[in-house]
CSV table of C-alpha atoms and ligand atoms in Angstrom, one decimal:
chain,number,residue,atom,x,y,z
X,1,MET,CA,48.7,79.7,17.5
X,2,LYS,CA,48.4,82.6,19.9
X,3,ALA,CA,45.1,81.1,20.9
X,4,ARG,CA,46.8,77.7,21.4
X,5,ASP,CA,45.3,76.4,18.2
X,6,LEU,CA,47.8,74.6,16.0
X,7,GLY,CA,45.3,73.6,13.3
X,8,PRO,CA,45.7,76.4,10.7
X,9,ALA,CA,49.5,76.4,11.1
X,10,LEU,CA,49.8,72.6,10.7
X,11,GLU,CA,47.5,72.8,7.6
X,12,TRP,CA,49.6,75.5,6.1
X,13,ALA,CA,52.9,73.7,6.9
X,14,SER,CA,51.7,70.5,5.3
X,15,ALA,CA,50.5,72.3,2.2
X,16,GLN,CA,53.9,73.9,1.9
X,17,SER,CA,55.8,70.8,2.9
X,18,ALA,CA,58.0,70.5,-0.2
X,19,ARG,CA,58.9,74.2,-0.2
X,20,LEU,CA,59.8,74.3,3.5
X,21,LEU,CA,62.1,71.3,3.0
X,22,SER,CA,63.8,72.8,0.1
X,23,ASP,CA,64.4,75.9,2.2
X,24,GLY,CA,66.1,73.7,4.8
X,25,SER,CA,63.3,74.3,7.3
X,26,SER,CA,62.1,71.7,9.7
X,27,LEU,CA,59.1,73.7,10.6
X,28,GLU,CA,56.6,71.0,9.8
X,29,LEU,CA,58.2,68.6,12.1
X,30,LYS,CA,58.5,71.2,14.9
X,31,LEU,CA,54.7,71.9,14.6
X,32,HIS,CA,53.9,68.2,14.8
X,33,GLN,CA,56.3,67.9,17.8
X,34,LEU,CA,54.3,70.7,19.5
X,35,HIS,CA,51.1,68.9,18.7
X,36,PHE,CA,52.5,65.7,20.1
X,37,VAL,CA,53.4,67.3,23.3
X,38,GLU,CA,49.9,68.9,23.6
X,39,ILE,CA,48.3,65.5,23.2
X,40,LEU,CA,50.6,63.9,25.7
X,41,GLN,CA,50.0,66.6,28.2
X,42,LYS,CA,46.3,65.7,28.1
X,43,GLY,CA,47.5,62.3,29.2
X,44,ASP,CA,46.5,60.4,26.1
X,45,LYS,CA,49.4,58.1,25.4
X,46,ASN,CA,47.7,56.1,22.7
X,47,GLU,CA,46.6,59.1,20.8
X,48,ALA,CA,50.2,60.5,21.0
X,49,ILE,CA,51.7,57.3,19.6
X,50,LYS,CA,49.1,57.3,16.8
X,51,HIS,CA,50.1,60.9,16.0
X,52,ALA,CA,53.8,60.1,16.1
X,53,ARG,CA,53.4,57.1,13.7
X,54,THR,CA,51.4,59.2,11.2
X,55,TYR,CA,53.2,62.5,11.4
X,56,LEU,CA,56.6,62.1,13.0
X,57,ALA,CA,57.7,58.8,11.4
X,58,PRO,CA,58.3,60.3,8.0
X,59,PHE,CA,61.0,62.6,9.6
X,60,ALA,CA,62.6,59.8,11.5
X,61,SER,CA,65.5,59.2,9.2
X,62,VAL,CA,66.7,62.8,9.4
X,63,HIS,CA,65.6,63.9,12.9
X,64,LYS,CA,66.2,60.8,14.9
X,65,VAL,CA,67.4,62.6,18.0
X,66,GLU,CA,64.4,64.9,18.3
X,67,ILE,CA,62.1,62.0,17.8
X,68,GLN,CA,63.9,59.9,20.4
X,69,LYS,CA,63.4,62.7,22.9
X,70,LEU,CA,59.6,62.8,22.1
X,71,MET,CA,59.4,59.0,22.6
X,72,ALA,CA,61.0,59.4,26.0
X,73,CYS,CA,58.3,62.0,26.8
X,74,LEU,CA,55.7,59.2,26.6
X,75,LEU,CA,57.0,58.1,30.0
X,76,TRP,CA,55.9,61.4,31.4
X,77,ALA,CA,52.5,61.7,29.9
X,78,GLY,CA,50.3,64.2,31.8
X,79,ARG,CA,53.2,65.3,33.9
X,80,LEU,CA,55.7,66.6,31.4
X,81,GLU,CA,56.5,69.6,33.5
X,82,GLN,CA,58.4,67.3,36.0
X,83,SER,CA,60.4,65.7,33.2
X,84,PRO,CA,63.8,66.6,31.7
X,85,TYR,CA,61.8,67.8,28.7
X,86,ALA,CA,59.8,70.5,30.5
X,87,GLU,CA,61.1,73.1,28.2
X,88,LEU,CA,58.8,71.7,25.4
X,89,LEU,CA,55.9,73.0,27.5
X,90,SER,CA,57.3,76.4,28.3
X,91,PRO,CA,55.5,79.5,27.0
X,92,SER,CA,58.7,80.7,25.4
X,93,HIS,CA,58.9,77.6,23.3
X,94,TRP,CA,55.4,78.4,22.0
X,95,GLU,CA,56.4,82.1,21.5
X,96,ASN,CA,59.5,81.0,19.5
X,97,MET,CA,57.4,78.7,17.3
X,98,ILE,CA,54.9,81.5,16.6
X,99,GLU,CA,57.8,83.7,15.6
X,100,GLU,CA,59.3,80.9,13.4
X,101,VAL,CA,56.0,80.3,11.6
X,102,SER,CA,55.6,84.0,10.8
X,103,GLN,CA,59.2,84.2,9.6
X,104,GLN,CA,58.8,81.2,7.3
X,105,PHE,CA,55.5,82.4,6.1
X,106,CYS,CA,57.1,85.8,5.1
X,107,SER,CA,60.1,84.1,3.6
X,108,LEU,CA,58.0,81.8,1.3
X,109,MET,CA,56.0,84.9,0.2
X,110,GLY,CA,59.3,86.6,-0.7
X,111,GLN,CA,58.6,89.3,2.0
X,112,SER,CA,60.8,90.7,4.7
X,113,HIS,CA,59.8,89.5,8.1
X,114,ALA,CA,60.9,92.7,9.9
X,115,SER,CA,59.3,96.1,9.1
X,116,PRO,CA,61.6,98.0,6.7
X,117,LEU,CA,61.3,101.1,8.9
X,118,SER,CA,62.5,99.3,12.0
X,119,VAL,CA,65.4,97.8,10.0
X,120,VAL,CA,66.5,101.2,8.8
X,121,ILE,CA,66.2,102.7,12.3
X,122,SER,CA,68.2,100.0,14.0
X,123,ALA,CA,70.9,100.2,11.3
X,124,GLY,CA,71.0,104.0,11.8
X,125,VAL,CA,71.3,103.7,15.6
X,126,GLN,CA,74.1,101.1,15.3
X,127,GLY,CA,76.0,103.2,12.7
X,128,LEU,CA,75.5,106.5,14.4
X,129,PRO,CA,78.5,106.6,16.7
X,130,THR,CA,81.0,105.9,13.9
X,131,LEU,CA,79.2,108.4,11.6
X,132,LEU,CA,79.3,111.1,14.3
X,133,LYS,CA,82.9,110.6,15.0
X,134,MET,CA,83.7,110.6,11.3
X,135,ALA,CA,81.7,113.8,10.7
X,136,SER,CA,83.5,115.6,13.5
X,137,VAL,CA,86.9,114.5,12.3
X,138,MET,CA,86.1,115.6,8.8
X,139,ALA,CA,84.6,118.9,9.9
X,140,ALA,CA,87.8,119.6,11.7
X,141,LYS,CA,89.7,119.1,8.5
X,142,GLY,CA,87.2,121.3,6.6
X,143,GLN,CA,85.7,118.4,4.6
X,144,GLU,CA,82.0,117.8,3.9
X,145,TRP,CA,81.1,114.1,4.4
X,146,GLN,CA,77.7,114.4,2.7
X,147,ALA,CA,79.4,115.3,-0.5
X,148,MET,CA,81.3,112.0,-0.6
X,149,LYS,CA,80.2,109.1,-2.8
X,150,GLN,CA,81.5,106.5,-0.4
X,151,LEU,CA,82.2,106.6,3.3
X,152,PRO,CA,85.9,106.7,4.1
X,153,VAL,CA,85.4,104.3,7.0
X,154,PRO,CA,83.6,101.0,7.3
X,155,VAL,CA,80.4,101.0,9.4
X,156,ASP,CA,80.0,97.5,10.9
X,157,LEU,CA,76.4,96.6,11.4
X,158,GLY,CA,76.5,93.0,12.3
X,159,ARG,CA,75.2,90.1,10.2
X,160,GLU,CA,71.5,90.6,10.9
X,161,LEU,CA,71.6,93.9,9.1
X,162,GLN,CA,73.6,92.7,6.1
X,163,PHE,CA,71.5,92.1,3.1
X,164,HIS,CA,73.5,92.6,-0.1
X,165,SER,CA,77.1,91.6,-0.6
X,166,ILE,CA,79.3,94.2,-2.2
X,167,PHE,CA,82.3,93.4,-4.4
X,168,VAL,CA,85.6,95.2,-4.1
X,169,CYS,CA,88.1,94.5,-6.9
X,170,PRO,CA,91.3,93.1,-5.4
X,171,VAL,CA,93.4,94.7,-8.1
X,172,LEU,CA,91.8,98.2,-8.3
X,173,ARG,CA,90.8,98.1,-4.6
X,174,GLU,CA,87.6,99.8,-5.6
X,175,GLN,CA,84.0,98.8,-5.1
X,176,GLY,CA,82.3,97.4,-8.2
X,177,ASN,CA,79.4,99.3,-9.8
X,178,ASP,CA,77.2,99.1,-13.0
X,179,GLU,CA,80.0,100.5,-15.2
X,180,ASN,CA,82.7,98.3,-13.6
X,181,PRO,CA,81.0,95.1,-12.6
X,182,PRO,CA,82.6,92.0,-11.1
X,183,MET,CA,83.6,89.4,-13.7
X,184,LEU,CA,84.2,85.7,-13.0
X,185,MET,CA,87.3,84.2,-14.7
X,186,PRO,CA,87.3,80.5,-15.8
X,187,CYS,CA,89.7,79.7,-12.9
X,188,GLY,CA,87.0,80.9,-10.4
X,189,HIS,CA,88.7,84.1,-9.4
X,190,VAL,CA,86.8,87.4,-9.7
X,191,LEU,CA,88.1,90.8,-10.8
X,192,SER,CA,86.4,94.0,-11.9
X,193,LYS,CA,85.8,94.5,-15.7
X,194,GLN,CA,88.3,97.3,-15.9
X,195,SER,CA,91.0,95.2,-14.4
X,196,ILE,CA,90.3,92.4,-16.9
X,197,VAL,CA,90.3,94.8,-19.9
X,198,LYS,CA,93.6,96.2,-18.6
X,199,LEU,CA,95.2,92.8,-18.1
X,200,SER,CA,94.1,91.6,-21.6
X,201,LYS,CA,95.5,94.7,-23.2
X,202,SER,CA,92.0,95.7,-24.4
X,203,ASN,CA,90.6,92.3,-25.2
X,204,THR,CA,93.4,91.3,-27.6
X,205,ARG,CA,95.2,88.5,-25.8
X,206,ALA,CA,94.9,85.8,-23.2
X,207,PHE,CA,96.2,86.9,-19.8
X,208,LYS,CA,97.3,85.2,-16.6
X,209,CYS,CA,95.1,85.4,-13.6
X,210,PRO,CA,96.8,87.6,-10.9
X,211,TYR,CA,95.9,85.0,-8.3
X,212,CYS,CA,96.7,81.6,-9.9
X,213,PRO,CA,98.6,80.3,-12.8
X,214,LEU,CA,95.6,79.8,-15.1
X,215,GLU,CA,95.1,81.9,-18.3
X,216,ALA,CA,91.9,83.4,-19.5
X,217,THR,CA,90.5,85.5,-22.4
X,218,VAL,CA,87.9,88.2,-22.1
X,219,THR,CA,85.2,86.1,-23.8
X,220,GLN,CA,85.6,83.4,-21.2
X,221,CYS,CA,84.9,85.9,-18.4
X,222,LYS,CA,81.3,86.2,-17.2
X,223,GLN,CA,79.7,89.1,-15.4
X,224,LEU,CA,78.5,88.3,-11.9
X,225,HIS,CA,75.3,89.7,-10.4
X,226,PHE,CA,74.6,89.9,-6.7
N,301,LIG,ZN1,92.7,82.5,-10.9
């Protein structure tokens, strides 16, 4: 794609068509759109219509608006840069598509798109001001923050750096761990295992959920993994 050749990317996307769709990705359509625009920019309307009928038509029911836009582009064949759709030709549009293909490729391979080292460094840089402040406050109180199991303050890293959810038991107000995992009650509420054992008086009786009127027994509760 960097050499303006869509062939290999299109071939890959069509081979992975079903997986891309189940991932909620419209990458295959986007690549065909790009191809359509390339054909059109060479001024070949008939070839563009043929391409649209073969490759874009199957997406018409779900992506009507995008396809309507492309059909309007037919009026501007060979001079798309003067049309309201000039952004389809922009180098940044290509750049974004290259990025999207590489992201989807990594995602289908089960690999992270960003380098783990750069993820760690950017998380460190974002968290540093809070950590420095906390370290100086704790040093003033004569406490050692490195000896703590859990940071006493939250470090907000933004959504792009959040990978794994954590569970905090609403009864104990403690983070779940291997010894005290989150448990799903039949009503749909989740408590830590310790809280459930406590509420059920050591597994002996049904207990009421602290958050709704439903009752549960220990055997009905299932451990959650995330
Ligand atoms: Zn409940």
